[in-house]
XYZ file of C-alpha atoms in Angstrom:
693
model
C -34.867 -39.588 10.061
C -36.630 -39.062 6.643
C -40.087 -41.732 6.987
C -39.333 -45.559 7.355
C -38.413 -47.264 4.188
C -37.447 -44.429 2.434
C -34.185 -43.501 3.800
C -33.489 -46.889 5.278
C -34.752 -48.932 2.990
C -36.267 -50.981 5.922
C -39.180 -52.118 4.501
C -42.302 -52.712 6.846
C -45.550 -50.265 7.052
C -43.933 -46.832 5.818
C -44.482 -44.472 9.362
C -44.859 -40.264 9.366
C -42.171 -37.954 8.748
C -41.201 -37.239 11.635
C -39.830 -33.398 12.804
C -36.205 -32.902 12.454
C -34.270 -32.228 15.733
C -30.572 -31.369 16.163
C -28.224 -29.467 18.767
C -28.652 -26.123 16.673
C -32.186 -24.787 15.808
C -32.175 -23.654 11.796
C -33.051 -20.173 13.138
C -29.823 -19.536 14.567
C -27.559 -21.631 12.317
C -27.345 -18.584 10.023
C -27.186 -15.576 12.745
C -24.436 -17.424 14.843
C -21.891 -18.238 11.905
C -19.788 -15.955 13.342
C -19.572 -17.300 16.672
C -19.710 -20.812 15.056
C -16.877 -20.309 12.653
C -14.437 -19.582 15.676
C -14.908 -23.055 17.333
C -14.496 -24.755 13.887
C -12.387 -27.764 14.362
C -8.959 -27.779 12.589
C -8.767 -29.988 9.333
C -5.371 -32.059 9.480
C -3.735 -32.510 6.433
C -1.472 -35.324 5.677
C 2.287 -34.593 3.796
C 1.108 -33.621 0.403
C -2.665 -33.636 1.119
C -4.695 -31.384 -0.555
C -8.303 -29.682 0.294
C -10.575 -29.476 -2.666
C -13.984 -28.489 -1.655
C -16.029 -28.103 1.341
C -19.218 -27.398 3.111
C -20.773 -25.563 6.138
C -23.727 -25.902 8.423
C -24.045 -29.584 7.534
C -25.576 -31.805 10.225
C -23.646 -35.335 10.468
C -26.983 -37.785 11.755
C -26.805 -40.248 13.851
C -29.787 -42.105 13.279
C -32.052 -43.763 15.353
C -35.446 -45.255 15.288
C -38.186 -42.108 14.893
C -35.942 -39.200 14.904
C -32.900 -37.661 13.610
C -30.243 -35.982 15.637
C -26.731 -34.795 14.412
C -23.696 -32.678 15.044
C -23.149 -29.438 13.593
C -20.178 -28.890 11.400
C -17.952 -28.738 8.218
C -17.951 -31.469 5.498
C -14.733 -31.390 3.702
C -13.319 -33.517 0.617
C -10.019 -33.653 0.394
C -7.373 -35.522 -2.362
C -6.990 -38.187 -0.191
C -10.465 -38.155 2.265
C -13.828 -37.069 2.872
C -13.895 -35.552 6.819
C -16.546 -34.274 8.982
C -15.230 -31.694 11.343
C -17.676 -31.272 14.091
C -17.857 -27.565 15.917
C -18.303 -29.370 19.347
C -15.643 -31.450 19.864
C -16.812 -33.006 22.994
C -19.924 -34.280 21.462
C -17.927 -36.354 19.090
C -15.875 -38.031 21.227
C -17.241 -41.390 22.532
C -16.233 -42.659 25.174
C -17.017 -46.199 24.362
C -14.669 -45.887 21.692
C -11.441 -48.039 22.534
C -9.231 -47.956 18.968
C -8.487 -45.104 17.396
C -6.740 -45.138 14.399
C -3.137 -43.197 13.581
C -3.975 -42.324 10.006
C -7.812 -42.210 9.881
C -10.212 -40.178 12.192
C -13.916 -41.553 13.427
C -15.393 -39.306 10.876
C -12.812 -39.759 8.248
C -13.485 -41.580 4.840
C -10.806 -42.237 2.662
C -11.973 -41.727 -1.077
C -11.222 -45.063 -1.803
C -12.980 -46.646 0.974
C -16.233 -45.266 -0.497
C -18.780 -47.656 -1.993
C -22.047 -46.293 -2.705
C -23.130 -42.711 -2.400
C -26.901 -41.971 -2.260
C -29.060 -38.991 -2.160
C -32.569 -38.243 -0.755
C -34.575 -36.098 -2.713
C -38.693 -35.828 -1.276
C -37.859 -38.414 1.062
C -36.877 -41.442 -1.940
C -33.132 -43.072 -1.416
C -31.033 -42.307 -4.824
C -28.097 -43.574 -6.167
C -25.723 -40.630 -7.140
C -23.354 -40.853 -9.760
C -21.757 -38.487 -12.602
C -23.337 -34.898 -13.188
C -26.376 -34.092 -11.157
C -29.375 -31.978 -12.736
C -30.618 -31.811 -8.851
C -29.232 -32.101 -5.567
C -30.089 -33.938 -2.480
C -31.287 -32.518 0.829
C -28.889 -35.475 2.349
C -26.167 -37.129 1.662
C -25.718 -41.085 2.183
C -22.258 -42.889 2.182
C -21.519 -46.505 2.203
C -18.140 -47.404 3.072
C -16.038 -50.951 1.463
C -15.222 -51.328 5.929
C -19.088 -51.085 6.458
C -19.686 -47.826 7.851
C -22.733 -45.956 7.053
C -22.800 -41.702 7.170
C -25.732 -39.301 6.961
C -25.189 -35.996 5.848
C -27.625 -33.262 6.503
C -27.597 -30.592 3.756
C -30.926 -29.051 4.267
C -29.188 -25.636 5.750
C -26.318 -25.435 3.680
C -26.217 -23.229 1.012
C -26.947 -24.065 -2.147
C -23.547 -23.340 -3.612
C -21.739 -25.072 -0.967
C -24.005 -28.116 -1.782
C -23.535 -28.290 -5.336
C -19.753 -28.015 -4.468
C -19.429 -30.394 -1.904
C -21.366 -33.128 -3.566
C -20.440 -32.693 -6.960
C -17.063 -32.961 -5.470
C -17.666 -36.200 -3.343
C -19.361 -37.993 -6.440
C -16.374 -37.158 -8.621
C -13.118 -37.882 -6.962
C -14.962 -41.584 -5.239
C -17.147 -42.785 -8.323
C -14.845 -41.155 -11.483
C -12.217 -43.207 -13.391
C -8.546 -42.256 -11.868
C -4.991 -42.700 -13.660
C -2.622 -44.967 -11.499
C 0.024 -41.639 -11.103
C -2.962 -38.998 -10.233
C -3.718 -41.562 -6.435
C -2.923 -39.649 -3.499
C 0.122 -42.703 -2.545
C 2.079 -41.168 -5.716
C 1.595 -37.137 -3.563
C 1.910 -38.621 -0.157
C 5.250 -40.570 -1.022
C 6.675 -37.837 -2.510
C 5.898 -35.192 0.156
C 6.541 -37.722 2.869
C 9.925 -39.700 1.420
C 12.195 -37.260 3.279
C 10.153 -37.994 6.878
C 9.877 -41.295 7.084
C 12.481 -43.951 8.377
C 12.331 -47.455 8.720
C 13.574 -49.961 11.596
C 16.059 -52.530 10.215
C 15.026 -54.604 12.921
C 12.113 -57.611 13.506
C 10.691 -56.556 10.338
C 8.790 -58.942 7.607
C 10.687 -60.796 4.993
C 10.343 -58.721 1.901
C 11.709 -61.762 -0.743
C 12.598 -58.499 -3.169
C 16.021 -59.904 -3.114
C 17.630 -63.304 -3.977
C 19.506 -63.687 -0.136
C 15.353 -63.809 0.868
C 14.410 -66.532 -1.187
C 17.351 -68.593 -0.027
C 16.947 -67.650 3.004
C 13.039 -69.047 3.039
C 14.115 -71.896 1.062
C 16.768 -72.965 3.915
C 14.233 -72.490 6.726
C 11.557 -75.005 4.939
C 14.772 -77.287 4.386
C 13.290 -76.916 0.997
C 16.897 -75.869 -0.186
C 17.580 -79.728 -1.433
C 15.565 -79.668 -4.566
C 14.424 -76.295 -4.987
C 16.582 -73.133 -6.205
C 16.221 -69.667 -5.982
C 16.432 -67.682 -9.438
C 17.426 -64.294 -10.717
C 16.779 -64.717 -14.520
C 14.058 -62.044 -14.051
C 16.097 -59.280 -12.764
C 15.125 -56.280 -13.877
C 11.579 -57.807 -14.946
C 13.336 -58.596 -18.547
C 11.279 -62.063 -18.692
C 8.054 -61.302 -17.238
C 6.473 -58.489 -15.483
C 4.033 -60.166 -14.020
C 6.760 -62.473 -12.017
C 9.095 -61.350 -9.135
C 12.418 -60.075 -9.805
C 13.095 -63.839 -8.031
C 11.473 -66.580 -6.948
C 12.191 -70.370 -6.561
C 11.749 -73.659 -9.311
C 12.794 -77.283 -9.071
C 16.164 -77.649 -9.551
C 16.276 -80.080 -12.139
C 14.720 -77.327 -14.090
C 16.480 -75.245 -16.655
C 16.862 -71.232 -16.343
C 16.313 -70.846 -20.188
C 13.157 -72.798 -20.189
C 11.326 -69.482 -18.084
C 11.998 -67.124 -20.716
C 10.048 -69.705 -23.273
C 6.691 -68.338 -22.856
C 7.376 -65.240 -20.515
C 7.050 -67.302 -17.266
C 3.729 -69.195 -18.517
C 4.056 -72.601 -17.395
C 6.734 -72.858 -15.301
C 5.984 -74.721 -12.026
C 6.897 -71.991 -8.988
C 7.629 -72.842 -5.638
C 5.318 -71.478 -2.803
C 6.642 -73.774 0.716
C 8.209 -76.946 0.928
C 7.022 -79.009 4.449
C 8.792 -81.393 6.861
C 8.108 -84.317 4.599
C 9.995 -82.859 1.979
C 7.125 -82.636 0.052
C 6.494 -79.242 -1.627
C 3.215 -76.880 -2.676
C 3.956 -75.482 -6.343
C 1.838 -73.091 -8.656
C 1.654 -72.937 -12.221
C 0.030 -70.236 -14.455
C -1.952 -71.397 -17.858
C 0.004 -70.874 -21.375
C -1.365 -68.407 -23.609
C -4.169 -69.706 -25.777
C -3.775 -70.708 -29.379
C -5.721 -72.135 -32.323
C -2.752 -73.118 -34.247
C -2.001 -76.723 -34.282
C 1.275 -76.178 -34.243
C 2.117 -73.934 -31.442
C -0.244 -76.207 -29.582
C 2.494 -78.903 -30.053
C 4.812 -76.680 -29.048
C 2.965 -76.106 -25.977
C 2.306 -79.735 -25.260
C 6.086 -80.668 -25.854
C 6.876 -77.877 -23.660
C 4.346 -79.451 -20.873
C 5.574 -82.243 -21.284
C 9.504 -81.814 -20.224
C 8.554 -79.455 -17.254
C 6.228 -82.586 -15.753
C 9.163 -84.816 -16.054
C 10.888 -82.634 -13.840
C 8.454 -82.522 -11.057
C 6.852 -85.967 -11.616
C 9.475 -88.723 -11.425
C 7.769 -91.776 -9.461
C 8.400 -93.488 -7.221
C 11.023 -90.911 -5.486
C 8.490 -87.634 -6.523
C 4.878 -87.900 -7.156
C 2.766 -85.022 -8.161
C -0.701 -84.228 -7.988
C -2.612 -81.273 -9.824
C -5.316 -79.007 -8.685
C -6.588 -77.379 -11.219
C -8.105 -74.167 -9.246
C -9.721 -72.662 -12.541
C -11.915 -75.455 -13.442
C -12.351 -77.592 -10.273
C -13.037 -75.040 -7.584
C -14.549 -71.382 -7.320
C -14.958 -68.642 -9.677
C -14.240 -65.261 -9.086
C -17.726 -64.527 -10.383
C -19.150 -66.435 -7.474
C -16.660 -64.842 -4.774
C -18.120 -61.534 -5.915
C -21.460 -62.096 -6.482
C -21.652 -63.781 -2.632
C -19.735 -60.765 -1.205
C -21.839 -57.836 -2.993
C -25.107 -60.094 -1.459
C -23.128 -60.588 1.904
C -22.190 -56.995 2.664
C -25.891 -55.765 2.738
C -26.571 -57.411 5.769
C -24.085 -55.090 7.588
C -25.012 -51.609 5.649
C -27.559 -50.816 8.340
C -28.581 -47.150 7.833
C -31.128 -46.906 11.237
C -32.428 -49.338 13.627
C -36.104 -49.774 11.825
C -33.607 -50.969 8.985
C -31.667 -53.414 11.745
C -34.847 -54.719 13.500
C -37.434 -55.426 10.198
C -34.436 -57.729 8.650
C -33.347 -59.122 12.115
C -35.987 -61.662 11.598
C -34.656 -63.074 7.834
C -30.893 -62.562 8.736
C -30.181 -66.119 8.802
C -31.829 -67.090 5.920
C -30.594 -63.439 3.959
C -26.851 -64.650 5.568
C -27.580 -68.475 3.957
C -28.571 -67.275 0.826
C -25.664 -65.159 0.341
C -23.713 -68.320 0.382
C -20.460 -66.170 1.771
C -20.158 -68.631 4.437
C -20.581 -71.718 2.176
C -17.710 -70.059 -0.100
C -15.385 -69.521 3.369
C -16.057 -73.212 4.008
C -15.311 -74.627 0.713
C -12.058 -72.541 0.597
C -11.113 -73.891 3.752
C -11.901 -77.422 2.421
C -9.884 -77.179 -0.083
C -7.094 -76.149 1.723
C -7.163 -79.101 3.957
C -7.176 -81.670 1.349
C -3.909 -80.042 -0.211
C -2.587 -80.771 3.018
C -3.600 -84.297 3.207
C -2.056 -84.929 0.046
C 1.185 -83.476 1.283
C 0.955 -84.875 4.626
C -0.686 -88.258 4.647
C 0.275 -89.310 1.073
C 3.805 -87.595 0.511
C 2.819 -86.014 -2.733
C 3.505 -82.523 -3.752
C 1.083 -80.713 -5.122
C 0.620 -78.151 -7.971
C -2.106 -75.478 -8.481
C -3.191 -74.269 -11.716
C -4.879 -71.026 -12.649
C -5.083 -68.819 -15.195
C -2.693 -66.124 -13.769
C -1.874 -68.088 -10.656
C -2.177 -64.798 -9.008
C -5.962 -65.379 -7.205
C -6.709 -68.546 -5.837
C -3.088 -69.911 -5.545
C -2.103 -66.854 -3.240
C -5.765 -67.543 -1.338
C -5.118 -71.807 -0.979
C -1.587 -71.756 -1.079
C -1.666 -69.415 1.699
C -4.127 -70.854 4.038
C -2.294 -74.631 3.633
C 0.825 -72.876 4.446
C -0.839 -71.032 7.891
C -2.415 -74.701 8.694
C 1.086 -76.328 8.350
C 3.581 -73.881 9.213
C 3.870 -72.339 13.035
C 6.166 -69.641 12.215
C 3.222 -68.527 9.608
C 1.085 -67.900 12.845
C 2.954 -65.656 14.098
C 2.735 -61.622 13.484
C 6.357 -61.588 11.129
C 5.731 -64.535 9.696
C 1.867 -64.122 8.355
C 3.130 -60.388 7.367
C 6.102 -62.372 5.043
C 3.338 -64.895 4.199
C 1.184 -62.231 2.526
C 4.568 -60.525 1.423
C 5.777 -63.913 -0.468
C 2.239 -65.112 -1.763
C 0.262 -61.992 -2.443
C 2.531 -58.949 -2.985
C 5.545 -60.919 -4.982
C 2.960 -63.615 -6.713
C 1.707 -60.900 -8.265
C -1.931 -60.525 -7.199
C -4.109 -57.889 -8.767
C -5.032 -55.575 -5.760
C -5.101 -52.611 -7.856
C -8.108 -54.072 -9.953
C -9.304 -56.383 -7.100
C -10.171 -53.543 -5.133
C -10.673 -51.421 -8.082
C -8.614 -48.758 -6.831
C -8.784 -46.429 -10.137
C -13.224 -47.225 -10.553
C -12.354 -48.302 -13.916
C -14.005 -51.750 -14.210
C -16.381 -52.782 -11.616
C -16.229 -56.390 -13.722
C -12.530 -56.938 -12.107
C -13.563 -56.474 -8.560
C -13.108 -59.257 -6.436
C -12.742 -59.507 -2.452
C -9.950 -62.572 -3.087
C -7.654 -61.041 -0.346
C -10.578 -60.017 2.099
C -12.110 -64.065 1.607
C -8.152 -64.957 2.439
C -8.816 -63.092 5.945
C -12.029 -64.561 6.747
C -10.642 -67.775 6.155
C -7.911 -66.573 8.529
C -10.215 -65.280 11.041
C -12.198 -68.735 11.399
C -8.859 -70.679 12.561
C -7.872 -67.662 14.853
C -11.586 -67.688 16.312
C -11.194 -71.195 16.582
C -7.767 -71.699 18.134
C -6.590 -68.547 19.519
C -4.061 -69.979 21.364
C -1.948 -70.935 17.742
C -1.848 -66.996 16.695
C 0.457 -64.319 17.829
C -2.304 -61.763 16.619
C -5.781 -61.489 17.574
C -8.594 -60.739 15.306
C -8.280 -56.960 15.521
C -5.002 -57.249 13.608
C -6.714 -58.712 10.725
C -9.766 -56.303 10.935
C -7.077 -53.581 10.907
C -5.022 -55.080 8.242
C -8.933 -55.298 5.949
C -9.093 -51.989 6.566
C -5.761 -50.910 5.217
C -6.968 -52.206 1.549
C -8.756 -48.722 0.832
C -5.584 -45.623 3.123
C -3.576 -44.890 0.238
C -0.616 -44.407 1.843
C 0.334 -48.200 2.108
C 2.009 -49.157 -1.390
C 1.465 -52.772 -0.449
C -2.069 -52.687 -1.762
C -2.449 -50.244 -4.700
C -0.577 -52.256 -7.306
C -0.938 -55.507 -9.785
C 2.462 -56.572 -9.952
C 5.873 -56.129 -8.274
C 6.963 -54.614 -11.584
C 4.282 -52.010 -11.357
C 5.090 -50.833 -7.704
C 8.984 -50.768 -8.611
C 8.332 -48.660 -12.064
C 6.083 -46.409 -10.853
C 7.269 -45.743 -7.144
C 11.233 -45.550 -8.045
C 10.092 -42.625 -10.546
C 8.023 -40.753 -8.334
C 8.315 -37.020 -9.330
C 7.126 -33.414 -7.585
C 5.401 -32.902 -10.955
C 3.008 -35.884 -11.598
C 2.528 -36.921 -15.246
C -1.412 -36.297 -16.559
C -0.957 -39.780 -18.406
C -2.014 -43.125 -16.861
C 1.255 -45.971 -17.234
C 1.228 -48.744 -19.600
C -1.277 -51.093 -17.674
C -0.401 -54.517 -16.603
C -2.147 -57.661 -18.820
C -5.884 -57.579 -18.159
C -6.634 -60.945 -16.087
C -9.496 -63.033 -17.272
C -12.419 -62.797 -15.250
C -15.383 -65.776 -15.839
C -14.361 -69.394 -15.202
C -14.998 -70.703 -18.583
C -12.542 -68.675 -20.373
C -9.582 -71.296 -18.738
C -11.336 -74.556 -19.040
C -11.072 -75.238 -22.413
C -7.138 -73.873 -22.151
C -6.169 -76.191 -19.601
C -8.358 -79.286 -20.905
C -6.410 -78.685 -24.517
C -2.853 -78.224 -22.970
C -2.425 -80.529 -20.626
C -4.088 -83.341 -21.442
C -4.535 -86.445 -20.564
C -1.865 -86.100 -18.583
C -2.243 -84.075 -16.109
C -6.136 -86.060 -15.990
C -3.908 -88.761 -14.897
C -2.493 -86.984 -11.647
C -6.330 -86.210 -10.704
C -7.785 -88.421 -8.494
C -11.573 -89.040 -8.554
C -13.739 -87.326 -6.400
C -15.284 -90.328 -4.566
C -11.685 -91.268 -3.399
C -10.474 -88.157 -2.418
C -13.492 -87.850 -0.544
C -12.738 -90.776 1.139
C -8.833 -89.852 1.782
C -10.407 -86.275 3.001
C -12.732 -87.797 5.679
C -10.417 -90.177 7.319
C -7.418 -87.416 7.395
C -9.669 -85.430 8.963
C -11.773 -87.593 11.280
C -8.148 -88.059 12.711
C -6.840 -84.751 12.974
C -9.882 -84.265 14.586
C -10.028 -87.298 17.186
C -6.833 -85.403 18.809
C -5.946 -82.830 21.357
C -4.441 -79.768 18.908
C -1.017 -79.316 18.692
C -0.567 -75.600 18.221
C 2.539 -75.477 17.338
C 2.211 -78.431 14.588
C -0.628 -79.187 11.822
C -3.728 -77.119 12.844
C -7.027 -77.467 10.785
C -10.414 -75.920 11.289
C -13.844 -77.162 12.039
C -15.630 -76.500 8.816
C -18.870 -78.690 9.647
C -22.399 -76.594 10.173
C -22.230 -74.002 12.323
C -18.844 -74.205 12.977
C -18.209 -71.165 10.124
C -18.990 -68.311 11.605
C -19.714 -64.594 10.946
C -16.303 -62.438 11.492
C -18.145 -60.226 13.886
C -15.486 -57.784 14.754
C -15.457 -56.930 10.804
C -18.609 -56.666 9.878
C -20.768 -55.626 13.061
C -18.764 -53.001 14.535
C -20.651 -50.320 13.520
C -23.911 -51.444 14.529
C -24.996 -50.478 17.517
C -27.709 -53.186 18.158
C -25.492 -55.690 17.391
C -23.013 -55.192 20.062
C -23.523 -56.128 23.847
C -22.111 -53.832 26.146
C -20.201 -55.345 28.691
C -20.413 -58.948 26.939
C -18.064 -60.863 24.920
C -14.390 -62.698 25.345
C -12.959 -59.526 26.355
C -15.500 -58.226 28.929
C -15.753 -61.878 30.767
C -11.838 -62.235 30.973
C -11.647 -58.168 32.005
C -14.472 -59.790 34.656
C -12.791 -62.278 35.756
C -9.311 -60.513 36.390
C -11.430 -57.535 38.316
C -12.742 -60.365 40.408
C -9.920 -62.104 41.174
C -7.947 -58.530 41.912
C -11.068 -57.780 44.232
C -10.741 -60.723 46.218
C -7.307 -60.406 46.887
C -7.915 -56.752 48.016
C -10.743 -58.024 49.912
C -8.391 -60.323 51.873
C -5.597 -57.987 51.940
C -7.854 -55.250 53.911
C -9.216 -57.985 56.125
C -6.468 -58.961 57.195
C -4.916 -55.130 57.609
C -8.417 -54.367 58.831
C -7.918 -50.270 58.453
C -11.186 -50.096 56.079
C -14.668 -50.203 56.469
C -17.095 -52.619 55.337
C -18.861 -49.505 53.143
C -15.419 -48.663 51.228
C -14.495 -51.680 50.453
C -18.536 -52.092 48.616
C -18.016 -48.922 46.500
C -14.110 -49.931 45.685
C -15.768 -53.304 44.269
C -18.502 -51.615 42.149
C -16.400 -49.041 40.727
C -14.085 -52.400 39.407
C -17.380 -53.527 37.947
C -17.941 -50.706 35.895
C -14.917 -51.135 34.167
C -15.608 -54.388 32.608
C -19.278 -53.429 32.192
C -18.554 -50.542 30.005
C -16.182 -52.902 27.535
C -18.455 -53.904 24.185
C -18.566 -57.120 22.877
C -17.201 -55.682 19.624
C -13.976 -55.043 21.957
C -11.879 -52.868 20.766
C -14.357 -51.302 18.505
C -17.668 -49.874 20.113
C -20.062 -47.062 18.379
C -22.985 -47.239 21.016
C -24.303 -43.820 19.556
C -27.915 -45.232 18.966
C -30.377 -46.088 21.837
C -32.976 -48.540 20.754
C -34.684 -49.718 23.324
C -36.457 -52.648 21.420
C -37.770 -53.817 17.743
C -40.228 -51.494 15.963
C -43.205 -53.021 16.254
C -45.599 -53.924 14.768
C -44.656 -56.373 11.887
C -45.750 -59.257 9.864
C -42.830 -61.299 11.419
C -42.208 -60.253 15.022
C -46.333 -60.306 15.208
C -45.430 -64.496 14.780
C -43.252 -64.143 17.675
C -45.222 -62.720 20.185
C -46.905 -59.684 21.606
C -44.981 -56.233 22.113
C -45.053 -56.688 26.005
C -43.547 -60.650 25.450
C -40.930 -59.114 23.292
C -39.667 -56.425 25.745
C -39.053 -59.010 28.691
C -36.957 -61.062 26.171
C -35.040 -57.838 25.325
C -31.796 -59.298 27.198
C -31.980 -62.860 25.878
C -31.089 -61.223 22.428
C -28.623 -63.454 20.523
C -24.841 -62.005 20.063
C -24.658 -62.356 16.357
C -20.479 -62.594 17.163
C -21.735 -66.377 18.125
C -23.202 -66.866 14.838
């Protein structure tokens, strides 16, 4: 590692530059090239994947406190991924790793997963972008799944360094055309090799029958109907081909404003109340057009608000809730806590970790999302009111809140296939702009917002608090979050069903070089929609919105009443949202940081120890009864059993236990305040598991 605080940016007193240590001596690197080449690991390519550039004599570094060790090998870049191929496979195998992705290897980074690229020049870490005049001696890659890779290029040939660094920067940072994504190459090459299992799959909601089935399942077919007015996307490219609207609504009203201003059904609860969403009408300055829009909304309003039989409460998510800018800003700060370059940086930030966590506001945003979902549930469950969610395009916060409500209220959504169906219905068919929000094309950082990741984090809070209520585990959610950046799943790579159907149905062996027509730009800042919503909906909507004090009183009474009862895992399920009950999703965010893991700790290891102890007792009883074995043999077998659970990580099934830092780097001003080095060493075993934050 180049000096403390230079590569890692860890702060504190700058340490002297240590010597470089590797498994291959520098003088041997070029003299043994022929022998090394014979041991090179084969690069495995997916159908349609092509090698773009590569460099040999690269060292993948394992970061430690004051030295640098690495594995010698090749660094390659394809049109799908960056991959490191170590010449010594046994050195790369990690016995502690229990999880292996079937598509992405431990040393693979998909191009879409690259977040930032840094170069080290004369011990200084700088962001890399565009064309370089000077090339770095070390490459650092920060990934969107929070992995950090260090590649030393000191002993790589100069031409290969230029080629691999330029190639990686270009293919990960430069703006792309939609049809140039690897997704299309893979789809074309693999179309003759894929098969689907018609049994036990999620509902896709791409047919009218799928929506009718969902209406019947939720008992919503008495008041709502599935319509095919947008079949072929002839009315609106933003909406799915089929969707559900209130039965009294004339179908001819849907095309009037291209689907805007139409209440679209999300879900019905057992009481008959329903959750609806609506996108705002386009902003107009002409008084005549505004009056037409107001008359149109008045007519729509009368179809869904018919007291005392049908009462609607409106939730304006564009003005009374989070903004997309708040979400992006919070996550940008939050993720920096986990992009750790080395042990020194980890311990330097450890003393202020909780204050940095609080200042990011990410956990507070999660709490606000869960609280908003509970408020809506209170209206549906306790007040028997329909709830209409309002948003500019009803494709961001509407997706988030409506999905959370259904996870909490509908046990079907807590099964694996039910949850997959929910994502398909509310996010994919709901028109969430995955292409823009994940910035897959690298065309606009302003549109990038982790709304879907925020939803998964909220669901994780529920899974963590009520694991028996779910058919899936946190590992399922973690892997699902990783799938956002693997461009072989078309699910998360389009802005709308229309965009997906148009491009995937027209895939060709020869991909066009021009970009397809992009979908309309989504508004980003909240203030863009405030004036619009207030002008169009006027006083009629404001009458439906309860005062904050009344809402707070109803929420508190409803929430406290539910918490006073034993949880029903097959019924309504609410999260605990007060104080420290909102926690860090440790498995996803801390899984690549060895110092944050406890070998033999965590829930899985604890359960494994319990099972091993039970098995040991049973075997001892059997052997004592048989009296065939000596006491020494029994003790040896018991020790072997205990070693199994001791090897499990607290972040099972993920484990990255390659850095072996025995204690914090001392001294620093923060650690001096806590005690001397000897005292801290004694307290090392009392290190708090961040998984319990």
